[in-house]
Amino acid sequence: MSTTTTATRRPSTPQAGPRRRTISERSLLMAVVTGAVATTVLWWHDAMGMAGLGDWLTAAGRLTGLYGGYTVAVVLLLMSRAPWIEHGLGSDRLARWHAMGGRYLISLLTAHALLLTWGYALTSQTGFLAETKVMIFVIPDVLLATIGFGLLLLVGLVSARKVRERVSYETWYLLHLLTYVAVGLSFLHVLSAGADFQTGWAKAAWIALYAAVAAALLWYRWLVPVRDALRHQLRVAAVVQEGPDVVSIVVSGTDLDLLGAQPGQFFRWRFLTARGWWQSHPFSLSAMPTTGEMRITVKDLGDHSRDLQGLRPGVRVIAEGPYGAFTPARRRGHGVLLLAGGIGITPLRTMLEHLGPETGPVTLVYRANQPEELIFAAELEELARSAHVEVHYALGLPGGDGDVLVGSRLGDLVNGLAARDAFVCGPPRFMEAARDSLLRCELPARHIHSEQFTF
Ligand SMILES: Cc1cc2nc3c(=O)[nH]c(=O)nc-3n(C[C@H](O)[C@H](O)[C@H](O)COP(=O)(O)OP(=O)(O)OC[C@H]3O[C@@H](n4cnc5c(N)ncnc54)[C@H](O)[C@@H]3O)c2cc1C
């Protein structure tokens, strides 16, 4: 089934808030490559006069170790939640870069350990196992670094797709915190045993790199959220049932417009209840903040989101953000299609609120299996009344007779689709089907913007 509402709405009010500086993907890549070149120069400086296979293996081991140490710094910086990185790349892409960086890191450090041990074993004419013992128990700080490497392997293991699908987010997150312990344990051996750090400037540069990353982590992950919590004094104001297993949580506070949230963005929310204070979960704004209120809408998808259904007014809240680059700023074409599957309506609801007539035609296609699952119906009707906006409700099971994502039905439904931008949000299989459908309708891939609700 598909129902349609067409109407005109008034232009949206621009949001107040600080102007955000961002870094583009290209500039960030160039910065990372420049750092890698500097790391190679550091290695080259000390790589002269090699004689024989043992020396070459040792040199290769040192180089992979240096690249590994540099990759650790880059991966941690990417996850520091610095707004100029989060807003420039978006959390989806950042998570992909982080995962890719993690895989490189494990490979580099494994190569580092094997090549160095093999190289030293050849040079000192001992066996591989005997040399392993010497390295771990005689060379200063290598035992600690080996324990750190073991912890990193554990983190890598729980991040592998097959394992990750079986562990809860909380377990995955807590094990990820071991990365900090691993980095701390490994740091000393780089300075005490690393042949490349015998000169003062090299040591100072390496310490400065790690100090800068540690400062970014401390500032953006811990101090800024605490500062914002004190500044904005957030509390749960109301919990409103929107549909089966879905509630809106209205959070009150002061000067919330100064947070500078953009439509489509999300915060990481920590509700200070006895059970939930220790975990923060991402939820998109489902209405743009006013000075005194903001709102999220949460579907019961697991233990934490179930607890949130029973929140009481008055509970204190810490909101970290805003984050994400899934915003109308990504537009390239004329006109917009907002494609929502189930609870994926939340960020698209704020975009619909924001997109004015200057955007061109705006169409929301909102898909759900059952009519009861549709939320915000009254608000969507209201938004659709004041500008040139179309809202289509597409009901029914995926692949069924009325499924808009089958064949090129979307192209028939949405005028001028190929020139528009599409913003897609919903469950993973919906996102895949939506992307395939949009490509079939000849929408260029660079006009398709999406946000995953999974980690
Ligand atoms: C950018 C973003 C925006 C989101 N916006 C909304 C929203 O507006 N409304 C809504 O209902 N849901 C939203 N989600 C999903 C929401 O974060 C999860 O449903 C919620 O965290 C589930 O936690 P749980 O403990 O209840 O369930 P669990 O059983 O622990 O997890 C259920 C699924 O949710 C995902 N998940 C769990 N915790 C997290 C986390 N901390 N970070 C990322 N993914 C997690 C996992 O993929 C997991 O498979 C969003 C997710 C992301 C990444």
Short mmCIF file of C-alpha atoms and ligand atoms in Angstrom, two decimals:
data_model
loop_
_atom_site.label_atom_id
_atom_site.label_comp_id
_atom_site.label_asym_id
_atom_site.label_seq_id
_atom_site.Cartn_x
_atom_site.Cartn_y
_atom_site.Cartn_z
CA MET A 1 0.00 0.00 0.00
CA SER A 2 1.21 3.51 -0.69
CA THR A 3 -0.48 6.75 0.39
CA THR A 4 0.52 10.25 -0.65
CA THR A 5 0.34 13.76 0.78
CA THR A 6 1.37 16.79 -1.29
CA ALA A 7 1.45 20.34 0.03
CA THR A 8 3.43 23.53 0.45
CA ARG A 9 5.32 24.57 3.58
CA ARG A 10 7.05 27.70 4.79
CA PRO A 11 10.85 28.11 4.57
CA SER A 12 12.72 26.68 7.55
CA THR A 13 14.48 28.87 10.10
CA PRO A 14 18.27 28.56 9.95
CA GLN A 15 19.85 27.10 13.11
CA ALA A 16 21.97 29.24 15.37
CA GLY A 17 25.23 27.90 16.78
CA PRO A 18 28.99 28.00 16.31
CA ARG A 19 30.46 27.74 12.81
CA ARG A 20 32.19 24.38 12.48
CA ARG A 21 35.57 23.92 10.82
CA THR A 22 35.92 20.59 9.03
CA ILE A 23 38.62 18.71 7.17
CA SER A 24 37.91 17.10 3.80
CA GLU A 25 38.66 13.43 3.11
CA ARG A 26 41.34 14.48 0.62
CA SER A 27 43.15 16.82 3.05
CA LEU A 28 43.05 14.22 5.80
CA LEU A 29 44.47 11.58 3.43
CA MET A 30 47.26 13.96 2.40
CA ALA A 31 48.09 14.66 6.05
CA VAL A 32 48.23 10.91 6.79
CA VAL A 33 50.47 10.24 3.77
CA THR A 34 52.78 13.14 4.75
CA GLY A 35 53.16 11.62 8.21
CA ALA A 36 53.95 8.23 6.65
CA VAL A 37 56.65 9.83 4.47
CA ALA A 38 58.16 11.55 7.54
CA THR A 39 58.17 8.16 9.31
CA THR A 40 60.02 6.63 6.34
CA VAL A 41 62.61 9.44 6.47
CA LEU A 42 63.12 8.73 10.17
CA TRP A 43 63.82 5.08 9.34
CA TRP A 44 66.02 5.86 6.32
CA HIS A 45 68.18 8.15 8.43
CA ASP A 46 69.37 5.10 10.35
CA ALA A 47 69.14 2.44 7.64
CA MET A 48 72.55 2.87 6.00
CA GLY A 49 75.37 0.33 5.80
CA MET A 50 73.40 -2.91 5.79
CA ALA A 51 75.35 -6.11 5.15
CA GLY A 52 73.59 -9.40 4.62
CA LEU A 53 70.08 -10.79 4.95
CA GLY A 54 70.00 -10.40 8.74
CA ASP A 55 70.50 -6.63 8.49
CA TRP A 56 67.88 -6.29 5.78
CA LEU A 57 65.32 -8.25 7.78
CA THR A 58 66.07 -6.17 10.87
CA ALA A 59 65.69 -2.95 8.87
CA ALA A 60 62.36 -4.18 7.44
CA GLY A 61 61.27 -5.10 10.98
CA ARG A 62 62.11 -1.59 12.19
CA LEU A 63 60.22 0.00 9.32
CA THR A 64 57.07 -2.07 9.90
CA GLY A 65 57.33 -1.25 13.63
CA LEU A 66 57.54 2.48 12.88
CA TYR A 67 54.59 2.30 10.49
CA GLY A 68 52.68 0.31 13.14
CA GLY A 69 53.36 2.95 15.80
CA TYR A 70 52.32 5.69 13.38
CA THR A 71 49.14 3.78 12.43
CA VAL A 72 48.20 3.50 16.13
CA ALA A 73 48.39 7.30 16.43
CA VAL A 74 46.28 7.83 13.27
CA VAL A 75 43.63 5.26 14.26
CA LEU A 76 43.29 6.78 17.75
CA LEU A 77 43.05 10.30 16.34
CA LEU A 78 40.29 9.21 13.95
CA MET A 79 38.27 7.94 16.91
CA SER A 80 38.99 10.95 19.14
CA ARG A 81 35.59 12.41 18.14
CA ALA A 82 37.25 15.70 17.19
CA PRO A 83 34.38 17.61 15.52
CA TRP A 84 36.54 18.77 12.59
CA ILE A 85 37.12 15.11 11.68
CA GLU A 86 33.62 13.80 12.57
CA HIS A 87 31.85 16.51 10.57
CA GLY A 88 34.25 16.31 7.64
CA LEU A 89 34.13 12.55 7.11
CA GLY A 90 30.97 11.39 8.86
CA SER A 91 30.83 8.60 11.42
CA ASP A 92 30.13 5.84 8.85
CA ARG A 93 33.26 6.57 6.86
CA LEU A 94 35.30 7.14 10.01
CA ALA A 95 34.27 3.74 11.35
CA ARG A 96 35.30 2.15 8.02
CA TRP A 97 38.69 3.93 8.07
CA HIS A 98 39.16 2.91 11.70
CA ALA A 99 38.41 -0.75 10.89
CA MET A 100 40.77 -0.68 7.89
CA GLY A 101 43.47 1.03 10.01
CA GLY A 102 43.02 -1.68 12.65
CA ARG A 103 43.62 -4.44 10.07
CA TYR A 104 46.79 -2.69 8.76
CA LEU A 105 47.97 -2.24 12.33
CA ILE A 106 47.71 -5.93 13.25
CA SER A 107 49.47 -6.92 10.00
CA LEU A 108 52.27 -4.37 10.49
CA LEU A 109 52.92 -5.31 14.11
CA THR A 110 52.90 -9.03 13.30
CA ALA A 111 55.43 -8.39 10.51
CA HIS A 112 57.47 -6.20 12.89
CA ALA A 113 57.77 -8.95 15.51
CA LEU A 114 58.55 -11.73 13.01
CA LEU A 115 61.03 -9.79 10.85
CA LEU A 116 63.00 -8.38 13.78
CA THR A 117 63.26 -11.74 15.53
CA TRP A 118 64.31 -13.46 12.33
CA GLY A 119 66.81 -10.71 11.48
CA TYR A 120 68.42 -10.79 14.95
CA ALA A 121 68.48 -14.60 14.91
CA LEU A 122 70.41 -14.60 11.61
CA THR A 123 72.82 -11.88 12.71
CA SER A 124 73.61 -13.49 16.06
CA GLN A 125 73.42 -17.02 14.60
CA THR A 126 70.91 -18.32 17.12
CA GLY A 127 67.64 -20.11 16.42
CA PHE A 128 64.32 -18.27 15.99
CA LEU A 129 62.88 -19.57 19.29
CA ALA A 130 66.03 -18.81 21.29
CA GLU A 131 66.08 -15.29 19.84
CA THR A 132 62.36 -14.85 20.69
CA LYS A 133 63.17 -15.62 24.35
CA VAL A 134 66.06 -13.14 24.37
CA MET A 135 63.95 -10.43 22.80
CA ILE A 136 61.05 -10.82 25.20
CA PHE A 137 62.96 -11.33 28.43
CA VAL A 138 66.25 -9.46 27.93
CA ILE A 139 65.60 -6.39 25.77
CA PRO A 140 64.13 -3.61 27.96
CA ASP A 141 60.33 -3.18 27.90
CA VAL A 142 59.73 -5.76 25.13
CA LEU A 143 57.85 -8.05 27.55
CA LEU A 144 55.34 -5.24 28.22
CA ALA A 145 55.08 -4.54 24.49
CA THR A 146 54.40 -8.24 23.83
CA ILE A 147 51.54 -8.19 26.34
CA GLY A 148 50.25 -5.02 24.63
CA PHE A 149 50.41 -6.77 21.25
CA GLY A 150 48.44 -9.70 22.69
CA LEU A 151 45.72 -7.28 23.87
CA LEU A 152 45.58 -5.67 20.42
CA LEU A 153 45.16 -9.11 18.84
CA LEU A 154 42.21 -9.72 21.20
CA VAL A 155 40.63 -6.40 20.19
CA GLY A 156 41.19 -7.29 16.52
CA LEU A 157 39.56 -10.68 17.09
CA VAL A 158 36.33 -9.27 18.57
CA SER A 159 36.19 -6.77 15.72
CA ALA A 160 36.23 -9.48 13.04
CA ARG A 161 32.78 -9.47 11.42
CA LYS A 162 31.82 -13.03 12.39
CA VAL A 163 32.79 -12.56 16.05
CA ARG A 164 31.38 -9.02 16.28
CA GLU A 165 27.96 -10.21 15.18
CA ARG A 166 27.88 -12.53 18.19
CA VAL A 167 29.02 -10.16 20.95
CA SER A 168 26.95 -7.34 22.40
CA TYR A 169 27.97 -3.77 21.68
CA GLU A 170 28.89 -3.31 25.36
CA THR A 171 31.32 -6.26 25.34
CA TRP A 172 32.84 -5.04 22.09
CA TYR A 173 33.18 -1.52 23.51
CA LEU A 174 34.71 -2.59 26.84
CA LEU A 175 37.24 -4.81 25.07
CA HIS A 176 38.08 -1.90 22.77
CA LEU A 177 39.10 0.12 25.83
CA LEU A 178 41.98 -2.37 26.17
CA THR A 179 43.52 -0.59 23.17
CA TYR A 180 44.58 2.23 25.50
CA VAL A 181 46.26 -0.26 27.85
CA ALA A 182 47.98 -1.92 24.87
CA VAL A 183 49.30 1.40 23.56
CA GLY A 184 50.51 2.41 27.04
CA LEU A 185 52.35 -0.92 27.47
CA SER A 186 54.03 -0.70 24.06
CA PHE A 187 55.04 2.95 24.13
CA LEU A 188 58.13 2.57 26.33
CA HIS A 189 59.83 -0.13 24.25
CA VAL A 190 59.71 2.15 21.20
CA LEU A 191 61.80 4.76 22.97
CA SER A 192 64.10 2.44 24.94
CA ALA A 193 64.73 -0.25 22.28
CA GLY A 194 63.99 1.57 19.02
CA ALA A 195 67.21 2.20 17.07
CA ASP A 196 65.46 5.05 15.23
CA PHE A 197 64.99 7.05 18.42
CA GLN A 198 68.58 7.51 19.46
CA THR A 199 68.59 11.14 18.24
CA GLY A 200 66.88 13.76 20.39
CA TRP A 201 64.73 15.27 17.63
CA ALA A 202 63.28 11.90 16.59
CA LYS A 203 62.36 11.07 20.18
CA ALA A 204 60.84 14.51 20.72
CA ALA A 205 58.77 14.29 17.50
CA TRP A 206 57.42 10.83 18.42
CA ILE A 207 56.52 11.91 21.96
CA ALA A 208 54.86 15.07 20.57
CA LEU A 209 52.76 12.97 18.14
CA TYR A 210 51.48 10.71 20.93
CA ALA A 211 50.98 13.62 23.34
CA ALA A 212 48.86 15.45 20.73
CA VAL A 213 46.71 12.35 20.16
CA ALA A 214 46.33 11.77 23.93
CA ALA A 215 45.32 15.42 24.38
CA ALA A 216 42.71 15.14 21.59
CA LEU A 217 41.26 11.98 23.16
CA LEU A 218 41.14 13.49 26.63
CA TRP A 219 39.65 16.76 25.44
CA TYR A 220 37.03 15.55 22.96
CA ARG A 221 36.02 12.26 24.59
CA TRP A 222 35.98 13.32 28.26
CA LEU A 223 36.38 17.02 29.00
CA VAL A 224 34.10 18.47 26.31
CA PRO A 225 31.14 16.20 27.26
CA VAL A 226 31.55 17.12 30.95
CA ARG A 227 31.86 20.83 30.09
CA ASP A 228 28.74 20.64 27.88
CA ALA A 229 26.80 18.74 30.56
CA LEU A 230 27.56 21.48 33.09
CA ARG A 231 26.85 24.22 30.58
CA HIS A 232 23.55 22.85 29.23
CA GLN A 233 22.17 21.08 32.36
CA LEU A 234 20.33 18.37 30.44
CA ARG A 235 17.47 16.41 32.01
CA VAL A 236 14.71 14.15 30.70
CA ALA A 237 11.60 16.35 30.43
CA ALA A 238 9.11 13.83 29.00
CA VAL A 239 8.84 10.36 27.49
CA VAL A 240 6.14 10.02 24.85
CA GLN A 241 4.91 6.74 23.34
CA GLU A 242 5.05 7.07 19.52
CA GLY A 243 4.17 3.52 18.49
CA PRO A 244 4.74 -0.09 19.52
CA ASP A 245 8.20 -0.23 21.17
CA VAL A 246 9.04 3.34 20.14
CA VAL A 247 9.26 6.36 22.47
CA SER A 248 10.32 9.95 21.99
CA ILE A 249 12.51 11.31 24.78
CA VAL A 250 12.31 15.07 25.19
CA VAL A 251 15.40 16.48 26.90
CA SER A 252 15.36 19.95 28.39
CA GLY A 253 18.34 22.21 29.04
CA THR A 254 19.74 25.68 28.53
CA ASP A 255 21.14 27.30 25.35
CA LEU A 256 20.67 24.11 23.33
CA ASP A 257 20.63 26.03 20.05
CA LEU A 258 24.29 26.90 20.76
CA LEU A 259 25.20 23.23 20.30
CA GLY A 260 25.05 24.00 16.57
CA ALA A 261 23.33 20.72 15.62
CA GLN A 262 22.55 20.24 11.94
CA PRO A 263 19.56 18.29 10.59
CA GLY A 264 20.45 14.59 10.30
CA GLN A 265 23.08 14.65 13.06
CA PHE A 266 23.20 12.49 16.16
CA PHE A 267 24.53 12.66 19.71
CA ARG A 268 25.89 9.92 21.96
CA TRP A 269 23.50 9.84 24.91
CA ARG A 270 24.31 8.82 28.45
CA PHE A 271 21.29 8.66 30.78
CA LEU A 272 22.46 8.79 34.39
CA THR A 273 20.28 6.01 35.79
CA ALA A 274 21.57 3.25 38.08
CA ARG A 275 21.69 0.75 35.17
CA GLY A 276 22.56 2.99 32.26
CA TRP A 277 25.08 5.64 33.42
CA TRP A 278 28.14 3.76 32.22
CA GLN A 279 27.10 3.39 28.58
CA SER A 280 26.51 5.94 25.85
CA HIS A 281 24.52 5.10 22.73
CA PRO A 282 24.06 7.03 19.49
CA PHE A 283 20.59 8.37 18.69
CA SER A 284 19.76 10.89 15.96
CA LEU A 285 17.80 14.02 16.74
CA SER A 286 14.19 13.54 15.68
CA ALA A 287 13.40 17.27 15.95
CA MET A 288 15.73 20.25 15.68
CA PRO A 289 16.74 21.69 19.07
CA THR A 290 15.11 24.85 20.34
CA THR A 291 16.79 26.97 23.02
CA GLY A 292 15.30 24.83 25.79
CA GLU A 293 14.55 21.37 24.32
CA MET A 294 15.75 18.65 22.03
CA ARG A 295 14.25 15.29 21.18
CA ILE A 296 15.30 11.79 20.19
CA THR A 297 13.11 8.84 19.28
CA VAL A 298 14.17 5.37 20.33
CA LYS A 299 13.05 1.94 19.16
CA ASP A 300 13.45 -1.05 21.46
CA LEU A 301 16.18 -3.03 19.69
CA GLY A 302 18.02 -4.47 22.68
CA ASP A 303 18.60 -4.22 26.44
CA HIS A 304 19.60 -0.55 26.65
CA SER A 305 17.02 0.81 24.22
CA ARG A 306 14.40 -1.26 26.12
CA ASP A 307 15.43 0.39 29.41
CA LEU A 308 15.01 3.80 27.80
CA GLN A 309 11.33 3.06 27.10
CA GLY A 310 10.73 3.31 30.86
CA LEU A 311 12.81 6.45 31.59
CA ARG A 312 11.36 8.87 34.14
CA PRO A 313 11.36 12.68 33.79
CA GLY A 314 14.09 14.36 35.82
CA VAL A 315 16.91 11.91 34.97
CA ARG A 316 20.17 13.75 34.23
CA VAL A 317 21.61 13.36 30.74
CA ILE A 318 25.02 13.78 29.13
CA ALA A 319 24.87 14.27 25.34
CA GLU A 320 28.11 14.09 23.37
CA GLY A 321 27.96 15.73 19.98
CA PRO A 322 26.62 16.73 17.57
CA TYR A 323 28.27 14.19 15.28
CA GLY A 324 27.92 12.97 11.73
CA ALA A 325 28.12 14.27 8.18
CA PHE A 326 24.73 12.86 7.13
CA THR A 327 23.33 16.35 6.67
CA PRO A 328 21.80 18.38 3.81
CA ALA A 329 25.24 20.04 3.41
CA ARG A 330 26.14 16.97 1.31
CA ARG A 331 23.65 17.91 -1.41
CA ARG A 332 24.95 18.17 -4.97
CA GLY A 333 21.84 18.05 -7.15
CA HIS A 334 18.46 19.73 -7.51
CA GLY A 335 15.74 18.37 -5.25
CA VAL A 336 15.90 15.76 -2.51
CA LEU A 337 14.51 12.28 -1.90
CA LEU A 338 14.39 11.19 1.74
CA LEU A 339 14.08 7.41 1.95
CA ALA A 340 13.26 6.06 5.42
CA GLY A 341 12.91 2.46 6.60
CA GLY A 342 11.29 2.05 10.04
CA ILE A 343 13.11 3.93 12.82
CA GLY A 344 15.44 5.36 10.13
CA ILE A 345 12.84 8.13 9.85
CA THR A 346 14.44 10.04 12.78
CA PRO A 347 17.29 11.93 11.02
CA LEU A 348 15.15 12.35 7.89
CA ARG A 349 12.38 13.94 9.96
CA THR A 350 14.79 16.75 10.97
CA MET A 351 15.92 17.18 7.36
CA LEU A 352 12.32 17.49 6.21
CA GLU A 353 11.84 20.18 8.86
CA HIS A 354 14.85 22.08 7.52
CA LEU A 355 14.73 21.80 3.70
CA GLY A 356 13.12 24.90 2.21
CA PRO A 357 11.76 25.56 -1.30
CA GLU A 358 15.22 26.68 -2.51
CA THR A 359 16.21 22.98 -2.31
CA GLY A 360 13.82 22.12 -5.16
CA PRO A 361 11.20 19.39 -4.80
CA VAL A 362 11.45 17.36 -1.58
CA THR A 363 9.93 13.87 -1.37
CA LEU A 364 9.83 11.65 1.69
CA VAL A 365 9.23 7.94 1.06
CA TYR A 366 8.65 6.28 4.42
CA ARG A 367 8.51 2.51 4.44
CA ALA A 368 7.18 0.22 7.17
CA ASN A 369 5.82 -3.32 7.31
CA GLN A 370 2.61 -2.42 9.22
CA PRO A 371 0.62 0.84 9.50
CA GLU A 372 1.09 0.81 13.34
CA GLU A 373 4.85 1.07 12.82
CA LEU A 374 4.58 4.49 11.18
CA ILE A 375 5.44 7.27 13.63
CA PHE A 376 5.24 11.09 13.44
CA ALA A 377 2.24 10.87 11.05
CA ALA A 378 0.67 14.10 12.39
CA GLU A 379 4.01 15.96 12.32
CA LEU A 380 4.76 14.83 8.79
CA GLU A 381 1.32 15.98 7.63
CA GLU A 382 1.99 19.33 9.29
CA LEU A 383 5.44 19.70 7.71
CA ALA A 384 4.07 18.72 4.32
CA ARG A 385 1.39 21.42 4.56
CA SER A 386 3.77 24.39 4.47
CA ALA A 387 6.08 23.88 1.44
CA HIS A 388 6.32 21.99 -1.79
CA VAL A 389 6.83 18.62 -0.17
CA GLU A 390 5.50 15.16 -0.96
CA VAL A 391 5.15 12.39 1.61
CA HIS A 392 4.56 8.78 0.51
CA TYR A 393 3.90 6.00 3.00
CA ALA A 394 4.99 2.66 1.53
CA LEU A 395 3.50 -0.18 3.56
CA GLY A 396 3.97 -3.91 3.18
CA LEU A 397 6.61 -6.60 3.37
CA PRO A 398 9.92 -6.23 1.50
CA GLY A 399 9.67 -7.68 -2.02
CA GLY A 400 5.83 -7.60 -1.88
CA ASP A 401 3.50 -6.26 -4.58
CA GLY A 402 3.66 -2.65 -3.41
CA ASP A 403 7.37 -2.57 -2.54
CA VAL A 404 8.71 0.74 -3.90
CA LEU A 405 12.26 -0.60 -3.94
CA VAL A 406 11.48 -3.30 -6.50
CA GLY A 407 12.56 -2.64 -10.11
CA SER A 408 12.45 1.04 -11.05
CA ARG A 409 9.25 1.89 -9.12
CA LEU A 410 11.05 4.66 -7.23
CA GLY A 411 11.78 6.39 -10.53
CA ASP A 412 8.06 6.24 -11.43
CA LEU A 413 7.08 7.62 -8.02
CA VAL A 414 9.59 10.48 -7.72
CA ASN A 415 9.76 13.09 -10.47
CA GLY A 416 13.24 14.01 -11.71
CA LEU A 417 14.86 11.46 -9.38
CA ALA A 418 18.12 11.22 -11.37
CA ALA A 419 18.91 14.91 -10.69
CA ARG A 420 18.17 14.79 -6.96
CA ASP A 421 20.12 13.79 -3.87
CA ALA A 422 18.87 10.78 -1.93
CA PHE A 423 19.30 10.49 1.85
CA VAL A 424 18.71 6.93 2.99
CA CYS A 425 18.37 5.61 6.54
CA GLY A 426 17.01 2.32 7.85
CA PRO A 427 17.91 -1.30 8.62
CA PRO A 428 20.92 -2.77 6.74
CA ARG A 429 18.86 -4.82 4.23
CA PHE A 430 16.63 -1.85 3.50
CA MET A 431 19.72 0.29 2.85
CA GLU A 432 21.13 -2.27 0.40
CA ALA A 433 17.81 -2.59 -1.44
CA ALA A 434 17.42 1.21 -1.52
CA ARG A 435 20.89 1.76 -2.95
CA ASP A 436 20.37 -0.87 -5.67
CA SER A 437 17.01 0.65 -6.54
CA LEU A 438 18.42 4.21 -6.74
CA LEU A 439 21.30 3.09 -8.96
CA ARG A 440 18.80 1.30 -11.24
CA CYS A 441 16.93 4.61 -11.49
CA GLU A 442 20.20 6.18 -12.72
CA LEU A 443 20.87 8.31 -9.68
CA PRO A 444 24.67 8.85 -9.63
CA ALA A 445 26.32 7.04 -6.69
CA ARG A 446 27.78 10.34 -5.42
CA HIS A 447 24.21 11.64 -4.95
CA ILE A 448 23.35 8.78 -2.56
CA HIS A 449 24.02 9.57 1.12
CA SER A 450 23.33 7.07 3.84
CA GLU A 451 23.60 6.49 7.58
CA GLN A 452 23.89 3.06 9.20
CA PHE A 453 22.29 2.52 12.61
CA THR A 454 24.72 -0.28 13.47
CA PHE A 455 28.31 -0.23 14.75
C1 LIG B 1 24.56 7.15 14.00
C2 LIG B 1 23.46 6.34 14.65
C3 LIG B 1 22.22 6.91 14.87
C4 LIG B 1 21.19 6.17 15.46
N1 LIG B 1 19.97 6.75 15.65
C5 LIG B 1 18.96 6.02 16.20
C6 LIG B 1 17.66 6.60 16.40
O1 LIG B 1 17.42 7.77 16.09
N2 LIG B 1 16.71 5.82 16.96
C7 LIG B 1 16.94 4.50 17.33
O2 LIG B 1 16.02 3.85 17.84
N3 LIG B 1 18.16 3.93 17.12
C8 LIG B 1 19.17 4.66 16.58
N4 LIG B 1 20.40 4.08 16.41
C9 LIG B 1 20.61 2.68 16.82
C10 LIG B 1 20.83 2.63 18.33
O3 LIG B 1 22.04 3.25 18.67
C11 LIG B 1 20.87 1.17 18.77
O4 LIG B 1 19.65 0.58 18.44
C12 LIG B 1 21.02 1.07 20.25
O5 LIG B 1 22.28 1.56 20.63
C13 LIG B 1 20.82 -0.38 20.63
O6 LIG B 1 21.45 -0.68 21.86
P1 LIG B 1 20.85 -1.84 22.78
O7 LIG B 1 21.77 -2.05 23.94
O8 LIG B 1 19.43 -1.56 23.07
O9 LIG B 1 20.85 -3.10 21.83
P2 LIG B 1 21.96 -4.16 21.49
O10 LIG B 1 21.31 -5.49 21.51
O11 LIG B 1 23.20 -3.95 22.30
O12 LIG B 1 22.26 -3.74 20.01
C14 LIG B 1 21.31 -3.84 18.98
C15 LIG B 1 22.02 -3.36 17.72
O13 LIG B 1 22.26 -1.94 17.82
C16 LIG B 1 23.59 -1.61 17.45
N5 LIG B 1 24.22 -0.87 18.56
C17 LIG B 1 24.10 -1.14 19.86
N6 LIG B 1 24.76 -0.24 20.60
C18 LIG B 1 25.34 0.61 19.73
C19 LIG B 1 26.17 1.74 19.88
N7 LIG B 1 26.49 2.23 21.08
N8 LIG B 1 26.65 2.34 18.77
C20 LIG B 1 26.28 1.90 17.57
N9 LIG B 1 25.47 0.86 17.36
C21 LIG B 1 25.01 0.21 18.43
C22 LIG B 1 24.29 -2.88 17.14
O14 LIG B 1 24.43 -2.96 15.74
C23 LIG B 1 23.41 -4.00 17.58
O15 LIG B 1 23.35 -5.00 16.62
C24 LIG B 1 21.43 4.82 15.83
C25 LIG B 1 22.68 4.25 15.62
C26 LIG B 1 23.69 4.99 15.03
C27 LIG B 1 25.04 4.36 14.80
#
